[in-house]
Structure formats: C-alpha cells, structure tokens
Amino acid sequence: MKLPMIASVIAMRWFSVVALRLPLINSPVMLVIAVSLVVGLLMVLVFRAVSDQKAIRAAKDQLKAHLLAVRLFQDQLPVVMQSYGRILRGTARYIRLAFKPLLLVILPITLLIVQLDRYLGWMPLQHAQPFLVRVRAVSPDALNEVSLELPREMALSAPAVHLPADSEVVWRVVAEINGTYNINVAAAGETFSKQVVVSQDLARISPTRRRDRFWERLFTSGEPALPTNGPIQSIEVAYPPRNIDLVIFESNWIIVFFVLSILAGFVFKSILGIEI
Amino acid sequence: MKWPIAPAVRKPGLLNLVPVLVVVIGLVLLFPVRSEAYAGPGAGFAVLSSFWTLFVAFLYSVYAFLTWPFRHVLRLLRRRKAYGKAQVTRAIILGFDGMDPELADRFMQEGKLSHLAKLRDQGTFLPLRTTCPAISPVAWSTFQTGVNPGKHNIYDFLARDLSSYLPFLSSAQIRGPKRRLRIGEYSVPLGKPEIKGLRRGTPFWHWLGKAGIFCSVIRVPVTFPPEKFPGVLLSGMCVPDLKGSQGTFCFCTTRGAGDKFREGGVRIPIERHGSVFRSYIPGPEDPLATNSGSGLRVDFELRADLRHNQARIEVDSQKFTLKIREYSEWIPVKFKAGLGFTARGICRFYVKQLSPEVEVYVTPVNIDPGRPDLPISHPVTYSIYLAKLFGPYATLGLAEDTWALNEEVLDDQAFLAQCYANHEDRERMLFDALDKTPQGLCVCVFDTTDRVQHMFWRYLEDDHPAARKVPRDQRPSVIEDLYRRMDDLIGRVMDQIDDKTLLLAVSDHGFKSFTRCVNLNAWLHQNGYLALNSGKSESGDWFQDVDWSRTLAYTMGLNGLYLNLKGREREGIVEPGTESETLKNELRTKLNGLVDPASGGIGITGVFDCDAVFAGPYVDNAPDLIVGYGAGFRASWDSVTGRVTTQLFEDNTKAWSGDHCIDPRLVPGVLFCNRKIAEEKPAIVDVAPTILKLFGLGLPTYFDGKPWTVAPEPSK
C-alpha cells in the first residue's frame, strides 16, 4: 500500500527536477497545465489506494438517496425535514471518510507546491531592470556596519536607504547581463552571500535567505540558513511576482493549478472508476 | 438462513500512518504561508463534493420552503375531500403471494404464528376468494383494479397470438424502435423501445393519489410498465430481465454439452486456458445488429484456488473472490454494442464446484435499479433512490430462480439463500416505505411465500413423487419456517402502527400439492378434438406438427382452453354461435370429473365457461374455457407449452411440487386484518373498493368488488 505513495513522491521529484529541463514545458503556462494533469492523476490514484472506496461509495450513495427522498416525498414535510437531517449527517460522514486519505495526500502535495512555487511564484530579474536588496539586521545599531558587495555584472543605481525603525537597509541594484550571481553582505567582520537570478527563462528562485526557524525557511527560502548568532536576520531580493496568463484571465499559478488539477482529477476518476 | 457473500476487501494498512501524518501536517499548518494555503486536489474534491451535496440540499430546501405553503394549501384542499370522511389515516397492505389459509390456520393452531393469531383474535382471519383462474397475475390485477379479468385483460402469464398460435407475455409488450438507420454494418435504432402495458383498468392507488393521498406501492405484480400517478411505485412480477425474458439463468460448465434446459436457463461452456477458465454471460440482442440472433455477451475469467475452496473471478474489470457454494454480491455488468451503445445489468455469481469440473451459476441479468435501461418504477428516480439507499437489488419480476432448482442447477439450500436475500431486500423497502408514508397507503407484495411453497411443498407430504429421493427424516420444515418468518415480519409491522392505521395481510390464492400432471392437449388429441399431422403421435413445443385444419380445440398456458374458432384463429374451423357453444358444453361435460386411473383422484373438478365468469370489454381475449384441476393435479409441463404427448397423466417429479393453478374454489387466499370485518365470503376483488371507501372516496361504477364493512377501531 505504500507503493502508490512512494511512486507519487518520486513522480513529483521527477517533475521538479527533470521535466523542467524539457523545452516543451519550459514555459510557465505549459508547466502548470502539465503538472496539474499529472497531479490530478496521481492524487486520484493515491486516493484510491489509501481510501476505503466501498465506504465512500456507500456514504455517497446514502447522500444521493436522501437528496432523492427530498424530491420524491416533497409533499410530506416531516419526511423532508428528516431527510435534511440525514443529509447533514451523511455529509459529515463523507467528509470524515475523505479526510483520512486527504491527510495522506496533503504532505506530498504541499512539498510539491513549495518546490514548484520556487519556479512559478516569482519571475527572475531582467537585466537592466532595477531591483531592491533588503537586509534586516538584528538591531538598528548593526546597520552602520552593513555593506553590500556586488559582482562585476551588477551595480548600485541609488545610494543605500537605512530604515532604523525596522532595522533594515535597502539598496537598489541593477544587473547588466543575465546569469546567476551571489551578492555578498558584509557585517561585523563576516560576509553573507545571497543568490540572485537574472534570466529570461524559467528558473528556481529563492527570494529570501534567512536564519529563522526550519519550517518557515522550508516554505520561503531555498538557501542555507544564516548563522543564528550573526548580525543579519535576513537578506531579501525583491523578485517580481509571476502571474499565469491564460488569455482569458491572469492569475497566480496556485489558483490555476487548483482549478486544473481538480478538473483533471474529476476526469481521471471517472475514467478509472475511482470514488472520491 | 444467512446469505453467504464474498469477504470484504481489507482496508489499506497505510492508514496506520495517519496519526504520524496528522502530527506532521499539523506542524506544517502551524506556519501558514502562501504556498501551502492550497492542499491539492484531494482537498478540492472533498470540499467540492460535500459542498455540492449541501448546495443541492440547500436549493431543494429553498424550493421546498418557498413552494410549501402553496402545495400545502392544495394538498389540504384535496385532502379535505379524501380525509373528510376517512375512517383511517393510513392503510398498510401486506401481500403474501400464495399464503394458504389452511396452512396458516394449522400453524396458528399449533401456536407457531403468534402475530397472525393476534390479528385473527383481535381482528379478522378469513379465506379470501380468488379469481378464476387462480393465477398470480390475474389475481393481483383484480386486487389492484377491483374488476374481473374481463375488464383488466389478464387471464394468465401468457396470451396467444391468434395469427400464429404462439404465446406472448400477457402483461406487457416491449418492441424495438420502429425506425432504424442503416450505417454500414450497423442498424442504428432511432428512438426508444416501445413498452406497452397490456393490463387494463385503473389501480386503486391512482384514485387515492388524485385525491391527495400519498401511496407507496412496492412490487405489486403486473405493474410493469409503471404508470404515472401521484405516489411512488416499484414494479413487480412481469418485469423482464435484460434479455427481455422472464428470467434466463446461465449455467457455465466445463462438462460436455448436456441436455438443453427445458426452460429458464442456458448452458454455456467454460474453456480452459492453462490455469484460467474463460466463459461468458449471454446478454440481450445486439441493438445494432442487422440480423436477429446476434446477442451481446460479457466475458469473464475464473482462477480456481482449490486449496482454499475458492475462485477468483474477473468480469468487466471487477475482481472478486468467491468461496464455493457462496453467492457474490450483485455485480454490475455492461453489455457493449458498437457505436457506444450499452446495456447495463446486475447479476450474482455462484460457484457450484471447482473440481473435477468447474461449474458456475449466474442469476438472470436483472435490470440495474441504479441505472435502469427500462423504467421499473414511478418516478424513475424511485428505483434509483432505493438502490442508493440499500444497494442493488433484484428487479426481475420472478426474481427467485425456480427454474434453476427445477433443473437441479441449484440445490435447495442455494435456492433458499437466494429467496431470502431477495426477501430481506423487500423488507428493507417496506420499512422505508412505512417510514416515508406516515399518512396514506403503503402496499408491498412479498413473493417468497409463493416461490418457496411451489418448490418445497414436496416436503410437506409423505409420498410426494418429487421427494422420494429424500428420506423422510431428512426433510426440512421449509414451509413452516417460511410462515414463521412472515409472522415475524407482521409482528414488526404491527409494532409500528397506531389505532388509526388499517393493516391488511392478504394473499392472492392459496396452495395445494402438485403430484400429478395432466396433459390436456393429449386428452384433446386422444378424444378427436386436436389433430396432428399424418404419421405423428406427438408434437413439439407450441403446437409443432398440429394440423390446425382438423383441430377443434387446444390448450396452452396454465388453465386456458381455446376453441379453434373460425374468423378468430388464423386457421379456425369451429363456427361461432351454436357450433362453438355446443362444443364448449361437450368439452365441459367430458372434462368435468375426469378421473386419473392410476391414483383414482379426480383430475378436473370444474370447467368454467368464460361467458359465465367474465364480463367486460376484453372478454374476447379470454380463453373459451377455464379448466379447474382437482387438488393434487395441474396442467403438465408439456401441456403448458403447447406440446401434445401420448401420456395423459404422469407423476410430477420436479422440485416445483406445489401449485395453485387449479380449481379456484380449492385455493382461496388469506385475509388478515387488525379490525373486524363483517363479511362472510370476502373476495380479492373487494380490496380496492374497501380501501377507497375507508379513505372516504366514492367508488367507480364499473367496480365488480363490494366494499366490506370494517369496524371503525381495532378491537382491543
């Protein structure tokens, strides 16, 4: 029974590592569509493997029966009210049955979304396009010692702005050519680097490097943690957020993924005869 | 008796990880940021599905509440008419097909039926006069319409085609669409099949429904196709299987070709391919075929596991394990024709043996109540509602496979298991109908009483020819057990009723032993009324080799005797009028009191002239004479199918050992009621007018039955 779970995790990993290299889906729209289809399929397979299909089918059938009862016996108010009560109880039972498999698919899906969000949540920086680098220190006093060291391909386009109230200092930077760079922030005799991606392509992006807790870092950073006792709390590069353009509307990729993966799931569940 | 079914599939063991995952996911959710706000399509499905259900329920609620005042006023207006003079707020009629008053009385005397005895003591227990002939479709048609067969047009299970002398089902006709489009090798039907009910008259629940009294009607015979009325109805006896027959079982076997089954089943070979056995279930005719005779089929595979006495069966991508001598659950099967045409049904598998030969019995393929290809309920959603509520159930009119037991494909135990499984489904439907009908009429007919008595009467008698193989001390008390079960059911229903509820338990006819077969066609042949082609001493089924140009009379079906009337039958030779009347009188005189030389018993105790016993617009379709066989006798199996043999009387050695298609005076049904009924000789035709009167409705003038005088309150 663990096999479908393992298979789904491997498949997700494969997608995040290998599929992105394929030219056909080196486009955010295509990638979201492809991932939604595959995830929709995998989820229904996992759901089938880990759920009590017989009980779910029975719960759904009971719900449908009570709904039909409302229609069939509509002139008898006590019967109708009784059916409403049964519908509510049936819905609770169905949700309880769906909850167990749901728990089992949430974890891999969450991890997958975190991974995909690195690619699809933000756009890489464009050359000649100014962007902000924001460093948060542990205290306003530490701001005086903070400096920014840029690679040759980048330059400051404005002087640093100190925000003592927030213990922050902000630089406006511009990159001259595409590439993946490390910018260095020096403070109290130590140097801390931060990755900056300047590209036209789909690329893995980590907007923040931070020293905070593991779970928070898991969802917001793709880089190693800053030293816990160091003078810097976080280094953030302001990447522009990405919207997926589906011609008729534009939206965050997660919403598109939500809609498409559900549609795909419903199609696959019908084809494969899976009760959800 | 328990209904043995395949063991349930185990739930996945991965669910044991749930507590760990709950902790992990809980930790994840403690730190919500943008990217995990959506937990994937699984959550989406659950939310959407449950939301959808609640949303639909909400819409229904709004609709119901908004329209309720108007509907309530309308209902009150209609109900005032109905309930204004009503003596009851609810009537429950339990039909026990074939429950016999003599047996019921005997078991009550022996203290075995406490609830029925209570009804007898506090209310009424009387024999209920049946119809002529005493056949279920005839009697139940009279029950529901309140008229004699001359007005409802049902005289037997079968009627005859005057142009071909061949039989057809008397209650309904199903015809394919008239127009078809030829596309290459296909002949595509344009339109739906035409289903035509042949029973005439108006069931009394139509009158009640029109007056605003809600009715739940479950499995009353001859209610297919279901008619529209303000209430719910599930059709009963005469609903066909998916093949369109009244039940064709399938016996798959690795044995060589055996004898063809006389009726009711087909033998299908099982082929062995290594360790896999392959066979198929025959289905309906291919709707796209240009020539008749090309049937659809569903293949299945069987893998025998002799060590565990079980088999793994795969059919239509469904896999299940079945122990020997166990029934599967209802398995949905899909017969696929071309161009996306399909026919859906359900059936049960029963592995009879796996070694040395493999033998699998498959029930007739029933119409799937959850996705009916033909309408089997009114409204159509009622059968779906029941299927969703209780799971799939038998929809075939004659769902208990008596033919399979007769042909020894099933044994006693397997047959009883099938009967009581169907009976339990019916009980669930009844109690749901009682729950849903707090006011109004609830009618439910149970067939088990009829089928079990037909098949097990042999064990009631010491010397029944069909029981000679079974030692007397090993004969089970099946019929006593049957009556006890029905008594228990009545007890549970009695627990649910109040003083304003009328409870009737009725049967359409009683039962008698069937030890001797009478081939009336043989008698007609021997006495010069029926002629065979020259050189023939016997005929095949359906009058093969009968010389109609010299035949005066013939019989087919259970009780009907027909004159070969000129201008009516295709090759009729008897002149209507004096000649036909003379012939009828002659036949009546000769047949009445016909003695069986071997047993000394009277084979025929009454021959009834249709002109005397029937009246109404459909009398012309009636047999000319109805033959009333004596107790212990019945039309022979050959005679029923229009076969002429040389032997007039013979022993009945089939499991089908009790019957009621005899002189109607010998087989009245039962009438139990929780109130006193002041009527000495109640008849089944009186039920409809009695119910209408109890609800305060006027009676249609064409009714033949008379309402009983029923006490206003149950006796204490």
Tab-separated table of C-alpha atoms in Angstrom, chain B residues 307-473:
chain	number	residue	atom	x	y	z
B	307	ARG	CA	-6.538	-25.204	-1.632
B	308	HIS	CA	-8.890	-22.575	-0.218
B	309	ASN	CA	-12.023	-23.818	-1.971
B	310	GLN	CA	-12.482	-20.532	-3.703
B	311	ALA	CA	-12.242	-18.880	-7.082
B	312	ARG	CA	-11.050	-15.512	-8.260
B	313	ILE	CA	-13.443	-14.129	-10.833
B	314	GLU	CA	-12.807	-11.188	-13.104
B	315	VAL	CA	-15.672	-9.693	-15.040
B	316	ASP	CA	-15.851	-6.272	-16.637
B	317	SER	CA	-12.615	-5.223	-14.887
B	318	GLN	CA	-14.084	-6.141	-11.497
B	319	LYS	CA	-12.329	-8.781	-9.484
B	320	PHE	CA	-13.751	-10.680	-6.568
B	321	THR	CA	-13.092	-13.855	-4.664
B	322	LEU	CA	-15.879	-16.314	-4.179
B	323	LYS	CA	-15.956	-19.351	-1.940
B	324	ILE	CA	-17.550	-22.488	-3.298
B	325	ARG	CA	-21.304	-22.511	-2.720
B	326	GLU	CA	-21.442	-18.826	-1.915
B	327	TYR	CA	-23.197	-16.085	-3.826
B	328	SER	CA	-21.350	-12.990	-4.866
B	329	GLU	CA	-22.816	-9.609	-4.234
B	330	TRP	CA	-24.711	-8.057	-7.133
B	331	ILE	CA	-22.106	-7.475	-9.833
B	332	PRO	CA	-22.773	-4.751	-12.392
B	333	VAL	CA	-22.181	-5.909	-15.965
B	334	LYS	CA	-22.144	-3.876	-19.122
B	335	PHE	CA	-23.024	-5.391	-22.476
B	336	LYS	CA	-21.334	-3.325	-25.138
B	337	ALA	CA	-22.620	-2.993	-28.649
B	338	GLY	CA	-20.968	-0.820	-31.267
B	339	LEU	CA	-21.122	2.972	-31.501
B	340	GLY	CA	-21.147	3.376	-27.717
B	341	PHE	CA	-24.455	1.543	-27.197
B	342	THR	CA	-24.509	-0.371	-23.924
B	343	ALA	CA	-26.974	-2.285	-21.808
B	344	ARG	CA	-26.376	-2.348	-18.076
B	345	GLY	CA	-27.461	-5.060	-15.723
B	346	ILE	CA	-26.615	-6.748	-12.457
B	347	CYS	CA	-26.184	-10.408	-11.654
B	348	ARG	CA	-24.901	-12.721	-8.960
B	349	PHE	CA	-22.378	-15.480	-9.352
B	350	TYR	CA	-22.485	-18.789	-7.524
B	351	VAL	CA	-19.602	-21.235	-7.780
B	352	LYS	CA	-21.134	-24.662	-7.586
B	353	GLN	CA	-17.928	-26.634	-7.828
B	354	LEU	CA	-14.321	-26.276	-8.929
B	355	SER	CA	-13.237	-29.895	-9.143
B	356	PRO	CA	-13.316	-32.225	-11.019
B	357	GLU	CA	-15.385	-29.898	-13.200
B	358	VAL	CA	-15.841	-26.161	-12.906
B	359	GLU	CA	-19.491	-25.129	-12.625
B	360	VAL	CA	-20.687	-21.592	-12.140
B	361	TYR	CA	-24.299	-20.478	-11.919
B	362	VAL	CA	-25.115	-16.878	-12.836
B	363	THR	CA	-28.505	-15.418	-11.986
B	364	PRO	CA	-30.574	-13.888	-14.761
B	365	VAL	CA	-29.133	-10.456	-15.557
B	366	ASN	CA	-31.503	-8.067	-13.811
B	367	ILE	CA	-32.142	-4.518	-14.924
B	368	ASP	CA	-29.816	-2.360	-12.838
B	369	PRO	CA	-32.117	-0.430	-10.483
B	370	GLY	CA	-29.489	2.266	-10.031
B	371	ARG	CA	-29.229	2.883	-13.775
B	372	PRO	CA	-32.334	1.326	-15.272
B	373	ASP	CA	-32.334	0.791	-19.029
B	374	LEU	CA	-36.086	0.257	-18.842
B	375	PRO	CA	-38.431	2.091	-16.486
B	376	ILE	CA	-39.131	-0.141	-13.496
B	377	SER	CA	-40.513	2.448	-11.124
B	378	HIS	CA	-42.543	5.587	-10.948
B	379	PRO	CA	-40.996	8.039	-10.835
B	380	VAL	CA	-37.885	6.618	-12.491
B	381	THR	CA	-35.847	8.002	-9.618
B	382	TYR	CA	-37.640	5.789	-7.084
B	383	SER	CA	-35.759	2.643	-8.139
B	384	ILE	CA	-32.552	4.705	-8.107
B	385	TYR	CA	-33.401	6.039	-4.659
B	386	LEU	CA	-33.842	2.509	-3.313
B	387	ALA	CA	-30.632	1.349	-4.976
B	388	LYS	CA	-28.679	4.215	-3.455
B	389	LEU	CA	-30.231	3.665	-0.057
B	390	PHE	CA	-29.892	-0.105	0.188
B	391	GLY	CA	-27.574	-1.106	-2.636
B	392	PRO	CA	-28.501	-3.049	-5.772
B	393	TYR	CA	-31.467	-5.403	-5.543
B	394	ALA	CA	-33.316	-7.899	-7.697
B	395	THR	CA	-35.604	-6.192	-10.174
B	396	LEU	CA	-36.695	-9.183	-12.215
B	397	GLY	CA	-40.382	-9.940	-11.750
B	398	LEU	CA	-39.789	-13.594	-10.929
B	399	ALA	CA	-36.524	-12.989	-9.132
B	400	GLU	CA	-36.363	-16.311	-7.309
B	401	ASP	CA	-34.884	-18.727	-9.775
B	402	THR	CA	-37.311	-21.629	-9.552
B	403	TRP	CA	-36.175	-22.948	-12.915
B	404	ALA	CA	-32.608	-23.368	-11.695
B	405	LEU	CA	-33.833	-25.514	-8.805
B	406	ASN	CA	-36.189	-27.416	-11.081
B	407	GLU	CA	-33.295	-28.172	-13.408
B	408	GLU	CA	-31.105	-29.118	-10.420
B	409	VAL	CA	-28.590	-26.432	-11.242
B	410	LEU	CA	-29.186	-25.040	-7.759
B	411	ASP	CA	-29.850	-27.168	-4.724
B	412	ASP	CA	-32.421	-26.492	-2.012
B	413	GLN	CA	-30.048	-24.513	0.156
B	414	ALA	CA	-28.769	-22.275	-2.642
B	415	PHE	CA	-32.300	-21.584	-3.804
B	416	LEU	CA	-33.475	-20.673	-0.306
B	417	ALA	CA	-30.475	-18.405	0.185
B	418	GLN	CA	-31.464	-16.582	-2.989
B	419	CYS	CA	-35.110	-16.316	-1.942
B	420	TYR	CA	-34.420	-14.943	1.492
B	421	ALA	CA	-31.804	-12.495	0.261
B	422	ASN	CA	-34.428	-11.014	-2.037
B	423	HIS	CA	-36.950	-11.142	0.780
B	424	GLU	CA	-34.655	-9.204	3.107
B	425	ASP	CA	-34.230	-6.521	0.441
B	426	ARG	CA	-38.005	-6.317	0.139
B	427	GLU	CA	-38.391	-6.000	3.904
B	428	ARG	CA	-35.974	-3.074	3.921
B	429	MET	CA	-38.002	-1.421	1.172
B	430	LEU	CA	-41.221	-1.995	3.098
B	431	PHE	CA	-39.951	-0.448	6.300
B	432	ASP	CA	-38.547	2.503	4.407
B	433	ALA	CA	-41.933	2.952	2.717
B	434	LEU	CA	-43.637	2.816	6.134
B	435	ASP	CA	-41.194	5.448	7.331
B	436	LYS	CA	-41.928	7.631	4.310
B	437	THR	CA	-45.693	7.125	4.405
B	438	PRO	CA	-46.882	8.336	7.797
B	439	GLN	CA	-50.252	9.017	6.160
B	440	GLY	CA	-51.747	7.369	3.116
B	441	LEU	CA	-51.396	3.936	1.595
B	442	CYS	CA	-48.488	1.530	1.698
B	443	VAL	CA	-48.715	-1.715	-0.295
B	444	CYS	CA	-45.927	-4.251	-0.502
B	445	VAL	CA	-46.119	-7.725	-2.011
B	446	PHE	CA	-43.757	-10.499	-0.934
B	447	ASP	CA	-43.175	-13.281	-3.454
B	448	THR	CA	-41.139	-15.571	-1.237
B	449	THR	CA	-44.266	-17.279	0.087
B	450	ASP	CA	-45.245	-18.322	-3.432
B	451	ARG	CA	-41.836	-19.442	-4.624
B	452	VAL	CA	-40.917	-21.404	-1.521
B	453	GLN	CA	-44.268	-23.208	-1.414
B	454	HIS	CA	-44.013	-24.050	-5.112
B	455	MET	CA	-40.597	-25.585	-4.616
B	456	PHE	CA	-40.852	-27.199	-1.167
B	457	TRP	CA	-44.392	-28.494	-0.907
B	458	ARG	CA	-42.889	-31.933	-1.557
B	459	TYR	CA	-41.530	-31.999	1.996
B	460	LEU	CA	-44.984	-31.463	3.490
B	461	GLU	CA	-46.223	-34.795	2.210
B	462	ASP	CA	-45.051	-38.296	2.929
B	463	ASP	CA	-45.372	-39.647	-0.580
B	464	HIS	CA	-44.844	-36.754	-2.947
B	465	PRO	CA	-43.177	-38.112	-6.100
B	466	ALA	CA	-40.721	-35.196	-6.120
B	467	ALA	CA	-39.462	-36.024	-2.625
B	468	ARG	CA	-38.930	-39.732	-2.954
B	469	LYS	CA	-35.154	-39.323	-3.148
B	470	VAL	CA	-35.023	-37.617	0.247
B	471	PRO	CA	-35.529	-39.829	3.327
B	472	ARG	CA	-38.489	-38.698	5.418
B	473	ASP	CA	-36.415	-37.952	8.496
